[in-house]
PDB file of C-alpha atoms in Angstrom:
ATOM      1  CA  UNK A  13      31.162 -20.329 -18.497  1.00  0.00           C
ATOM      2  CA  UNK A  14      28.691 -19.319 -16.170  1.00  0.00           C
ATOM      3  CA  UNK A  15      25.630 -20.544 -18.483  1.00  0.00           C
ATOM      4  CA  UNK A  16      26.773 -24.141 -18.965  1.00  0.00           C
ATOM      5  CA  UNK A  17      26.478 -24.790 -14.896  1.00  0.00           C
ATOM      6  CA  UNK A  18      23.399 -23.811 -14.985  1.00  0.00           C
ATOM      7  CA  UNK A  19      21.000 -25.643 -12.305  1.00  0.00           C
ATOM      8  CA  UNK A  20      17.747 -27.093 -12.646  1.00  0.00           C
ATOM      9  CA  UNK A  21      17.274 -25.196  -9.471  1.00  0.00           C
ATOM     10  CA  UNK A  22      18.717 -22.188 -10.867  1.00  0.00           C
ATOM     11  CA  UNK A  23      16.274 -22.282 -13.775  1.00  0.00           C
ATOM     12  CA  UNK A  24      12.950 -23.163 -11.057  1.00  0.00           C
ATOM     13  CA  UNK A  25      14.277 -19.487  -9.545  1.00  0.00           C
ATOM     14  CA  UNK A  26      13.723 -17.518 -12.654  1.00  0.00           C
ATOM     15  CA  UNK A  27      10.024 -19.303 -13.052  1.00  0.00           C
ATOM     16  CA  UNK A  28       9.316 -18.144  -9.449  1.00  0.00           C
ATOM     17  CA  UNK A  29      10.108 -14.862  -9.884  1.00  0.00           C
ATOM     18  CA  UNK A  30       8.279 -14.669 -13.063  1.00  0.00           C
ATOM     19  CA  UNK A  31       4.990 -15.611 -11.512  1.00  0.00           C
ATOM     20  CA  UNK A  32       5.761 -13.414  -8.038  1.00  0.00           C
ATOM     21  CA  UNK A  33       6.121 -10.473 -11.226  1.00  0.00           C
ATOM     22  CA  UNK A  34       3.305 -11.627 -12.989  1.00  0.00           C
ATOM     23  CA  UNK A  35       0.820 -11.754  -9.591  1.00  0.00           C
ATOM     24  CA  UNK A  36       2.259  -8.860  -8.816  1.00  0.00           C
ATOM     25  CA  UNK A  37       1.305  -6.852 -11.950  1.00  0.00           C
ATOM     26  CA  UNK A  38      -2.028  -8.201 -12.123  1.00  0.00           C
ATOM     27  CA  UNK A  39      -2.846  -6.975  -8.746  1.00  0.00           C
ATOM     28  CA  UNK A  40      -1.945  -3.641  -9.628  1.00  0.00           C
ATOM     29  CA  UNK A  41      -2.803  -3.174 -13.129  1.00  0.00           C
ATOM     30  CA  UNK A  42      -5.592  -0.847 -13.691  1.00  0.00           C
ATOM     31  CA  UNK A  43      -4.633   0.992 -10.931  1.00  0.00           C
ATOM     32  CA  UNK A  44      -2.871   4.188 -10.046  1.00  0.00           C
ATOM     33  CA  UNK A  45       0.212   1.920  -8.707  1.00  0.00           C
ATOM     34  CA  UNK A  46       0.819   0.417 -12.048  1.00  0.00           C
ATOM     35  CA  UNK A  47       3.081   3.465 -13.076  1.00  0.00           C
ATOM     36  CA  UNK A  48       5.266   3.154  -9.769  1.00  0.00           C
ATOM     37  CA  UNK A  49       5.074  -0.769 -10.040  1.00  0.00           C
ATOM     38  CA  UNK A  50       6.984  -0.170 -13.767  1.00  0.00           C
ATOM     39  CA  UNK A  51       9.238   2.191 -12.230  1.00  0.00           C
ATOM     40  CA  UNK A  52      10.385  -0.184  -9.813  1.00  0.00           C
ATOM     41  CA  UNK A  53      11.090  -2.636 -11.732  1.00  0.00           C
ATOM     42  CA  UNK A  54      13.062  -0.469 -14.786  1.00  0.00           C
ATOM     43  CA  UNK A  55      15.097   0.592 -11.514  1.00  0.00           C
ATOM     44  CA  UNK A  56      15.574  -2.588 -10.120  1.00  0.00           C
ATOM     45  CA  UNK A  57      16.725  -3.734 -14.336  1.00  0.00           C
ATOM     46  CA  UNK A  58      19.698  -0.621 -14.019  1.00  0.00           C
ATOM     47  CA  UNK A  59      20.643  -1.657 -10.746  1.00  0.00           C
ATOM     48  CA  UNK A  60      21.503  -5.218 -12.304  1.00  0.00           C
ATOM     49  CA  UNK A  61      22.891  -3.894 -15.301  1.00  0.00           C
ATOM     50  CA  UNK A  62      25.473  -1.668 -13.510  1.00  0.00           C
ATOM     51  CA  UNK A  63      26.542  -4.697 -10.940  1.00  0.00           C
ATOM     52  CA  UNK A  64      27.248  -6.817 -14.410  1.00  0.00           C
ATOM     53  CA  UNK A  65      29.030  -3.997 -15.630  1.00  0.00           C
ATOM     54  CA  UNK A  66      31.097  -3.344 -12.808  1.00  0.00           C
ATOM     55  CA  UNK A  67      29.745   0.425 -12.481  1.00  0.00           C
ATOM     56  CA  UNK A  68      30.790   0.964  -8.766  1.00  0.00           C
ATOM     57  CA  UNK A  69      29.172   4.017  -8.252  1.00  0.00           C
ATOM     58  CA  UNK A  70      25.844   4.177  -9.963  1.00  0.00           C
ATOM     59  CA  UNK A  71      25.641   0.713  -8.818  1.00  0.00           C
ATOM     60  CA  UNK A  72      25.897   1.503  -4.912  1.00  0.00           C
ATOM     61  CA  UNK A  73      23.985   4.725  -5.300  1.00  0.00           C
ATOM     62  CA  UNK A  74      20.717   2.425  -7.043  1.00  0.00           C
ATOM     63  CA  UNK A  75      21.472  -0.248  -4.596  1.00  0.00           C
ATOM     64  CA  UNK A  76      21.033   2.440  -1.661  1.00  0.00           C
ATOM     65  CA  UNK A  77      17.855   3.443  -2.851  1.00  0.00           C
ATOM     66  CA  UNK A  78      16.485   0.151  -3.330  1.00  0.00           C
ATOM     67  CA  UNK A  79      17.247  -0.666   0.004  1.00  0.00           C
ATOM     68  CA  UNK A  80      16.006   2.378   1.297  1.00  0.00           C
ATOM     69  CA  UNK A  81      12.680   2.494  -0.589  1.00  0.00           C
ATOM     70  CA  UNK A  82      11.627  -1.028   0.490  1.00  0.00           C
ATOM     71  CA  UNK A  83      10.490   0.593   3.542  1.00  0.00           C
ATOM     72  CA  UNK A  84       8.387   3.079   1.451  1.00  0.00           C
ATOM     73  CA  UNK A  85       6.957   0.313  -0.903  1.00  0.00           C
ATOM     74  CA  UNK A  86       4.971  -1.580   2.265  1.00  0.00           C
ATOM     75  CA  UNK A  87       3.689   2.070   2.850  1.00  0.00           C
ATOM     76  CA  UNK A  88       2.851   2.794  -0.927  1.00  0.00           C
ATOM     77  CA  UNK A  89       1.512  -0.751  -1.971  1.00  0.00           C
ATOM     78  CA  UNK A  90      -0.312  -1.236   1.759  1.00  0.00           C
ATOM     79  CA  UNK A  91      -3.522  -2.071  -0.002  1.00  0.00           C
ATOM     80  CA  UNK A  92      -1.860  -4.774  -2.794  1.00  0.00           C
ATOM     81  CA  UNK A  93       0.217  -6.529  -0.435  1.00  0.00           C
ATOM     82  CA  UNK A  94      -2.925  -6.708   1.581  1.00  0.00           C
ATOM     83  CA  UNK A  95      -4.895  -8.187  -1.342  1.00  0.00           C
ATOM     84  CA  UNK A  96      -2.060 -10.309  -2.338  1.00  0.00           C
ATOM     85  CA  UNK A  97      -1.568 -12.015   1.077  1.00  0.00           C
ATOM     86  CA  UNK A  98      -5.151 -12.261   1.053  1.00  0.00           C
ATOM     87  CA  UNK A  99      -4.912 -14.425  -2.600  1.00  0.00           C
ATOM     88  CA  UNK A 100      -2.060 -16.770  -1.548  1.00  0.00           C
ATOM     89  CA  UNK A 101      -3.862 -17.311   2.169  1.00  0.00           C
ATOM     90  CA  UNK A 102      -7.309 -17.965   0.009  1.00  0.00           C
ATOM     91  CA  UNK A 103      -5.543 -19.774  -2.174  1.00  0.00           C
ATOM     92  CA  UNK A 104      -4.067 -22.191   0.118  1.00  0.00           C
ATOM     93  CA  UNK A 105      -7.255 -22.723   2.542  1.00  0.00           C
ATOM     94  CA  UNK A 106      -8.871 -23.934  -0.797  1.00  0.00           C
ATOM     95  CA  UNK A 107      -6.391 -26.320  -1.832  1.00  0.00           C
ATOM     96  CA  UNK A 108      -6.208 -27.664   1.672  1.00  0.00           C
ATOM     97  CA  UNK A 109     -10.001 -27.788   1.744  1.00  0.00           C
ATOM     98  CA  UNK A 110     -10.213 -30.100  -1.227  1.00  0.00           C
ATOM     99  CA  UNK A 111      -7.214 -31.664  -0.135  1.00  0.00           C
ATOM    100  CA  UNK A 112      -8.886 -33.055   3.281  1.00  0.00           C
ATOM    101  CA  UNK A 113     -12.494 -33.206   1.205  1.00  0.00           C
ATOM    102  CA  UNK A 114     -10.525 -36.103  -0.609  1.00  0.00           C
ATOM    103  CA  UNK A 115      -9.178 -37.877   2.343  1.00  0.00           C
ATOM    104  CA  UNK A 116     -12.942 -37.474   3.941  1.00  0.00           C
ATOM    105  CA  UNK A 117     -11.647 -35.541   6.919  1.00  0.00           C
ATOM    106  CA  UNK A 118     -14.520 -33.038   5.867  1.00  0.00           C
ATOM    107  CA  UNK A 119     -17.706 -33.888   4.751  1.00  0.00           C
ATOM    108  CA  UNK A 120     -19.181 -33.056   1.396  1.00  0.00           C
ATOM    109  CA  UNK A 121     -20.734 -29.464   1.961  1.00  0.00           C
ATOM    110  CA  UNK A 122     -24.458 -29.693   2.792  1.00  0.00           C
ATOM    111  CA  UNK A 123     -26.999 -28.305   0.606  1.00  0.00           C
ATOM    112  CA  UNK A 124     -28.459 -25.606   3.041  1.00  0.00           C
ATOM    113  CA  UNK A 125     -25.379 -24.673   3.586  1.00  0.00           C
ATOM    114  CA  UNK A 126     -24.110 -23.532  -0.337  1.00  0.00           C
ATOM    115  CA  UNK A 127     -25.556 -19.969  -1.131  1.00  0.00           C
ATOM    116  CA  UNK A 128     -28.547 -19.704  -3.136  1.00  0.00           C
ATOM    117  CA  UNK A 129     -26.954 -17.527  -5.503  1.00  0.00           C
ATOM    118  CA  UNK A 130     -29.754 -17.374  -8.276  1.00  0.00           C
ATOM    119  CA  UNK A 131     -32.546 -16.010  -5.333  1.00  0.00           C
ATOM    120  CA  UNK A 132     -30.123 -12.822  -4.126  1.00  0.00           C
ATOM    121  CA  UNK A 133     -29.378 -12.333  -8.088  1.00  0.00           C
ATOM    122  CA  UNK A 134     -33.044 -12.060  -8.252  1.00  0.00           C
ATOM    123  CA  UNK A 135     -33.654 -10.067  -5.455  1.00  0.00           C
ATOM    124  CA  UNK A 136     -30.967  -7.232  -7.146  1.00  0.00           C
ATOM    125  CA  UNK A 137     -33.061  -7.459 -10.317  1.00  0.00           C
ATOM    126  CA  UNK A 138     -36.022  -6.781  -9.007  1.00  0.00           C
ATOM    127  CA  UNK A 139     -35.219  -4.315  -6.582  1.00  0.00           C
ATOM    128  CA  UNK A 140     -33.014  -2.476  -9.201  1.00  0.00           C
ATOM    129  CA  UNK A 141     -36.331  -2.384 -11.402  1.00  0.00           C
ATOM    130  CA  UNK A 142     -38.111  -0.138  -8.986  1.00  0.00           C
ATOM    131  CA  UNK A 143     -34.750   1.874  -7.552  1.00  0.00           C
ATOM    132  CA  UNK A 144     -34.234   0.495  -4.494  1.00  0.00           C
ATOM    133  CA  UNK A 145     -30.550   0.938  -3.023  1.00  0.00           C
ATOM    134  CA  UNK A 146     -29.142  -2.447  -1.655  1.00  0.00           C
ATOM    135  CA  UNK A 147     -25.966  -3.620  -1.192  1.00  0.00           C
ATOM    136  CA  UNK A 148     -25.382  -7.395  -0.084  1.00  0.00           C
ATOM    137  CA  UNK A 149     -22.014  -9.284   0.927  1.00  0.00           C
ATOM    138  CA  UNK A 150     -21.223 -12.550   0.209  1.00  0.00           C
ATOM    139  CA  UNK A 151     -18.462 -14.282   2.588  1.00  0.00           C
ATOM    140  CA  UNK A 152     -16.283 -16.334   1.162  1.00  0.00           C
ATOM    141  CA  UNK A 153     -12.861 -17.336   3.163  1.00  0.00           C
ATOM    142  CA  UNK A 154     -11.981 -14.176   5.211  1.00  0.00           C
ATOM    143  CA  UNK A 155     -13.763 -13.783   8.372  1.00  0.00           C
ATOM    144  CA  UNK A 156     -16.460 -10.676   8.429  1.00  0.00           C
ATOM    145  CA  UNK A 157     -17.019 -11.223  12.126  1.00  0.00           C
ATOM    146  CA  UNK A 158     -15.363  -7.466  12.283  1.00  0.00           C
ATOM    147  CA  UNK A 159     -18.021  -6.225  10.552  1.00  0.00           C
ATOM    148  CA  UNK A 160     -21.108  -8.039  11.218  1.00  0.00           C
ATOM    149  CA  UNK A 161     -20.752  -6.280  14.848  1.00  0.00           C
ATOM    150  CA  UNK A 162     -21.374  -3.517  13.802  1.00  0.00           C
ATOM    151  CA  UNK A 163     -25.228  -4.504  12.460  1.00  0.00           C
ATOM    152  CA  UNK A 164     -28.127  -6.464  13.664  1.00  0.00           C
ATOM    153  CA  UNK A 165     -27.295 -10.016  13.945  1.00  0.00           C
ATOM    154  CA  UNK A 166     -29.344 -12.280  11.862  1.00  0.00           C
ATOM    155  CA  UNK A 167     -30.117 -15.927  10.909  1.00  0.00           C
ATOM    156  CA  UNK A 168     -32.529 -16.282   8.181  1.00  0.00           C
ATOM    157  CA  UNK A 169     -32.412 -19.031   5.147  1.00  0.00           C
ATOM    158  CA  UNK A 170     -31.537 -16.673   2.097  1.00  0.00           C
ATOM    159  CA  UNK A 171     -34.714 -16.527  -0.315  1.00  0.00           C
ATOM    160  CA  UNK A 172     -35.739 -13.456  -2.358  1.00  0.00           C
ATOM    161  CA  UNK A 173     -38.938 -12.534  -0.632  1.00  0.00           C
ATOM    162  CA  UNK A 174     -36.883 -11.796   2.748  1.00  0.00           C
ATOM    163  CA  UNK A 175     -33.651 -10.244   0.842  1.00  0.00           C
ATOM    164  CA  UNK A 176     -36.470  -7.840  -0.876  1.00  0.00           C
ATOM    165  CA  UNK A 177     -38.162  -6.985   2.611  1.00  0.00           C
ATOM    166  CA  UNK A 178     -35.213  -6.039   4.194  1.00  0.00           C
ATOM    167  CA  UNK A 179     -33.988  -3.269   1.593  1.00  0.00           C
ATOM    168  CA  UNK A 180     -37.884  -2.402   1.090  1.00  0.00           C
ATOM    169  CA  UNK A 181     -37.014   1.445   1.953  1.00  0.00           C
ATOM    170  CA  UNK A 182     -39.794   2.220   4.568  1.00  0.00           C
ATOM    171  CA  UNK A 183     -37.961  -1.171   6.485  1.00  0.00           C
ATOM    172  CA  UNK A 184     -35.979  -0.240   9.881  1.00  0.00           C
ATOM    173  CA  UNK A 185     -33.714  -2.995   8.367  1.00  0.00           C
ATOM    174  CA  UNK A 186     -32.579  -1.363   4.669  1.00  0.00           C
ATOM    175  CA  UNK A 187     -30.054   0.601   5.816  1.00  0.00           C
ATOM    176  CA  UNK A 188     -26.234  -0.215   5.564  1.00  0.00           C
ATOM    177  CA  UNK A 189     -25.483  -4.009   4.101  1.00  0.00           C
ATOM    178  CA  UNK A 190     -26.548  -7.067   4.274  1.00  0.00           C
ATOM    179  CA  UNK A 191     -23.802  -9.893   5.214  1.00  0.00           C
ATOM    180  CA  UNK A 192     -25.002 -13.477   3.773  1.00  0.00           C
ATOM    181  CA  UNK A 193     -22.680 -16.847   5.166  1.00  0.00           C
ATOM    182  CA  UNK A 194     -23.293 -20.599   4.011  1.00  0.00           C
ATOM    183  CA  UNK A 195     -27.076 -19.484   2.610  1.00  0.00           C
ATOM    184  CA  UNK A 196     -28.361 -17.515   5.673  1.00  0.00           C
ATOM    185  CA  UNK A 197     -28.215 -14.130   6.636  1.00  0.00           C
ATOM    186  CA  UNK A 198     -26.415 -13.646   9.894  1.00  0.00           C
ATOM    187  CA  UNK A 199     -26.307  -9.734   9.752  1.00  0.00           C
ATOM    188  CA  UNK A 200     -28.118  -6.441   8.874  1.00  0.00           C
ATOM    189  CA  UNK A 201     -27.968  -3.381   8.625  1.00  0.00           C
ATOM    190  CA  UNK A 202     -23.609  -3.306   8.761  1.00  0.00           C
ATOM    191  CA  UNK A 203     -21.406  -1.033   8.641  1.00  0.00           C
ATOM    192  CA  UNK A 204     -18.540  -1.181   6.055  1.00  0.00           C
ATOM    193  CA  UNK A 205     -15.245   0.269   5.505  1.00  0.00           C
ATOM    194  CA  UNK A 206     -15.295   2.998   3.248  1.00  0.00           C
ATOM    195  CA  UNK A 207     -12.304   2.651  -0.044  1.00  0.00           C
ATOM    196  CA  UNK A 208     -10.245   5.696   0.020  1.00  0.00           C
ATOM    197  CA  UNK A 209      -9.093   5.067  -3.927  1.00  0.00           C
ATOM    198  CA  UNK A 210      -8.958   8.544  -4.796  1.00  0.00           C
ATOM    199  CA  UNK A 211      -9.447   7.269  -8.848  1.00  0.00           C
ATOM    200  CA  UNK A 212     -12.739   5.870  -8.345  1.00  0.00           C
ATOM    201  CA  UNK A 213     -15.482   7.571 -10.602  1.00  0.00           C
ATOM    202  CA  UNK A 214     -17.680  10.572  -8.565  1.00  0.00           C
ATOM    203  CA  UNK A 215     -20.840   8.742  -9.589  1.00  0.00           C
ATOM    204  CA  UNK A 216     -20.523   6.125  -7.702  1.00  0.00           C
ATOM    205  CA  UNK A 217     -21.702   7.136  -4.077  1.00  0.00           C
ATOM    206  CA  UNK A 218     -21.126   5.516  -0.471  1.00  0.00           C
ATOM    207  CA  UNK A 219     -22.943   1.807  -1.226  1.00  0.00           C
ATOM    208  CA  UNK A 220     -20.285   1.431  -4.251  1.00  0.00           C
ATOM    209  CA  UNK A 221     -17.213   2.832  -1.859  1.00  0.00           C
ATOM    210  CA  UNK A 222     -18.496   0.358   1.085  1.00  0.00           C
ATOM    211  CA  UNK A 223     -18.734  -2.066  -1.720  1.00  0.00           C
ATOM    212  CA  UNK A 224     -14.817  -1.846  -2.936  1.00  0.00           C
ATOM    213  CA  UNK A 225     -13.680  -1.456   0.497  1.00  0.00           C
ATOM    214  CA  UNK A 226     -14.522  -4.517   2.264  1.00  0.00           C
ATOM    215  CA  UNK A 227     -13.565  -6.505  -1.234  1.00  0.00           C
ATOM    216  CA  UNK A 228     -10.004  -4.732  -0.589  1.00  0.00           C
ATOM    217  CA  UNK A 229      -9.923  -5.777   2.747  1.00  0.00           C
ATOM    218  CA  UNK A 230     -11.542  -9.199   2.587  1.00  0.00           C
ATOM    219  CA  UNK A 231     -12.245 -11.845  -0.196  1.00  0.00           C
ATOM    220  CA  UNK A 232     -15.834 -11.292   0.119  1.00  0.00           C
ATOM    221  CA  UNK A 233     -18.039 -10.532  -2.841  1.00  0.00           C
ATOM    222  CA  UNK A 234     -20.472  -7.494  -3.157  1.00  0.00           C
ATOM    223  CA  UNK A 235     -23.406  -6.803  -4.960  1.00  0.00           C
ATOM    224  CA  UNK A 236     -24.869  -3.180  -5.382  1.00  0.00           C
ATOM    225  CA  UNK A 237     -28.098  -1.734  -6.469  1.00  0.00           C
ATOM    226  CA  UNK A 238     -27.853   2.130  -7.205  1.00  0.00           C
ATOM    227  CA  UNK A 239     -31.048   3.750  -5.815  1.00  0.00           C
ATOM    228  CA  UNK A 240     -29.976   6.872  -8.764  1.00  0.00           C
ATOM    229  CA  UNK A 241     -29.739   4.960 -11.727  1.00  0.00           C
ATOM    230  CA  UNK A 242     -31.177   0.687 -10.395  1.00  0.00           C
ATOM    231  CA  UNK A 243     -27.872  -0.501 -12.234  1.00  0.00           C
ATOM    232  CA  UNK A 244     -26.556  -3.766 -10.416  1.00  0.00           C
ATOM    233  CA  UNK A 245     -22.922  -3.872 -10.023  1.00  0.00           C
ATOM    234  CA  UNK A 246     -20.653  -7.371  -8.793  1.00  0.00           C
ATOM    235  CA  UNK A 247     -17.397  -6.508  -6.844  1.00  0.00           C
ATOM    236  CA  UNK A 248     -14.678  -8.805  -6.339  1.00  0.00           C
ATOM    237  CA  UNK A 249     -10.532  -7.544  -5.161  1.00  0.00           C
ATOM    238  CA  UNK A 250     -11.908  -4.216  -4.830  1.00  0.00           C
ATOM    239  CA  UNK A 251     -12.640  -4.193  -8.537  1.00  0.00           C
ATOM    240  CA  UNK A 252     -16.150  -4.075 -10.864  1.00  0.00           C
ATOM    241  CA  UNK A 253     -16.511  -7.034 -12.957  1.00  0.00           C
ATOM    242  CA  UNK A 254     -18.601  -6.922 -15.683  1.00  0.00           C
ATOM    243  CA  UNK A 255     -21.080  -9.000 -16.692  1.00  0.00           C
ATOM    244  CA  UNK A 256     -23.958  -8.542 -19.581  1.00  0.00           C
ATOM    245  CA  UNK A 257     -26.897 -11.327 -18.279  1.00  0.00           C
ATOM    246  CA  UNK A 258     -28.439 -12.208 -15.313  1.00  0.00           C
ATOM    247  CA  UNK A 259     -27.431 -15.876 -16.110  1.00  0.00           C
ATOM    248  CA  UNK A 260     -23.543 -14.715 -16.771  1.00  0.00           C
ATOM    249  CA  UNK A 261     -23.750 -13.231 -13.492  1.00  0.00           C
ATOM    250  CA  UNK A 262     -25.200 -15.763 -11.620  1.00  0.00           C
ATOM    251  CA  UNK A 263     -22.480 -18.345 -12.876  1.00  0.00           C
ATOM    252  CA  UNK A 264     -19.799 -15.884 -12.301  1.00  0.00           C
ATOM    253  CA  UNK A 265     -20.559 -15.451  -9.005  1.00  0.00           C
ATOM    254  CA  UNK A 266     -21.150 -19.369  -8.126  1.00  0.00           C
ATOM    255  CA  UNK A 267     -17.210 -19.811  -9.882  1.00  0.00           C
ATOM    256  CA  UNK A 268     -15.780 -17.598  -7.207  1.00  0.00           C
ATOM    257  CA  UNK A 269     -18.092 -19.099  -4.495  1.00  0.00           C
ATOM    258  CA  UNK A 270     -16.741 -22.419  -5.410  1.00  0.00           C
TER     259      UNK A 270
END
């Protein structure tokens, strides 16, 4: 039988394409792609079941239509594939980072150069206490050179003081975001792309949109401060993560810095 030559390699296969599933679904769950992910995959389940039960016909139409709606799938799931690229290329740089780090090809980071995470945290508190719209991004891996263009270029130490000046509202420097790399900010007043997830809630306004769009295009992080309601929101993959203390946040955001 079949199941006694079974392959190491053979078995390594099914793990693979358990965790390409599994990445897969986590990418899109929450989302309106979810349903159409689950869809798929019942499909792609009938398709198999047919070919092992020698069903010629329902088995070549399903096989047509698989092969037909790849096409449509890179159309549909433009945004996830994005975002999932984006993980594995992130993913990689990092390992290869601390990879080299070890072999001391690349010096150990220098202070000025990690971001001082707990003073911009600060800044969001106390500008959220008096209302004042802000909305700051963090760079991580992905170049934001196509977007720090767009604003006034920048290179200031990050300290709260400045970050609180710049989104003071009667500044010339508070509108659009600010752009923060290695602890200084190279970049105000920017430009962002807009999300166009239609399921996004109505009272969240531009800053939150700009927000979740350049964490769906990049693997930068984004803080908001709502000038309506002073609530501070953290953005990562285009999604809101939650967080209940200024502490929890601060450490949450240093994890995915690191």
């Amino acid at each position: 039988m079949d199941l006694i030559n079974l392959r190491i390699l053979d078995i390594l296969d099914i793990v693979l394409v358990a965790f390409l599933l599994y990445y897969i679904y986590k990418l899109v769950k929450g989302t309106a792609a979810i349903n159409i992910f689950i869809g798929i995959v019942i499909i792609y389940l009938v398709w198999k079941l047919t070919q092992f039960l020698a069903m010629e016909m329902l088995s070549s139409v399903l096989g047509e239509f698989i092969g037909v709606g790849m096409f449509a799938l890179i159309v549909v799931f433009q945004q996830e594939i994005r975002k999932f690229l984006l993980m594995i290329g992130s993913t990689n740089f990092g390992r290869r980072r601390k990879f080299l780090r070890q072999l001391k090809f690349i010096r150990d980071t220098p202070e000025d150069s990690v971001t001082n995470v707990k003073a911009v945290v600060e800044a969001c508190k106390s500008m959220a206490v008096t209302y004042t719209g802000a909305l700051i991004v963090i760079k991580r891996n992905t170049s934001l050179d196509f977007v720090k263009t767009s604003g006034d270029a920048m290179n200031i130490l990050v300290n709260t003081p400045i970050i609180e000046s710049i989104f003071y509202k009667n500044s010339p420097l508070h509108d659009g975001a600010m752009v923060i790399e290695d602890n200084h900010i190279l970049a105000t007043r920017v430009i962002l792309p807009v999300t166009q997830e239609s399921t996004m809630p109505l009272r969240f306004g531009l800053r939150h949109r700009a927000a979740v769009g350049i964490t769906e295009k990049t693997d930068a992080l984004a803080l908001v401060v709502s000038e309506e309601t002073g609530k501070l929101s953290y953005i990562k993959n285009g999604e809101f993560v939650i967080f209940k203390t200024e502490e929890e946040l601060i450490e949450k955001i240093k994890r995915d810095l690191s």
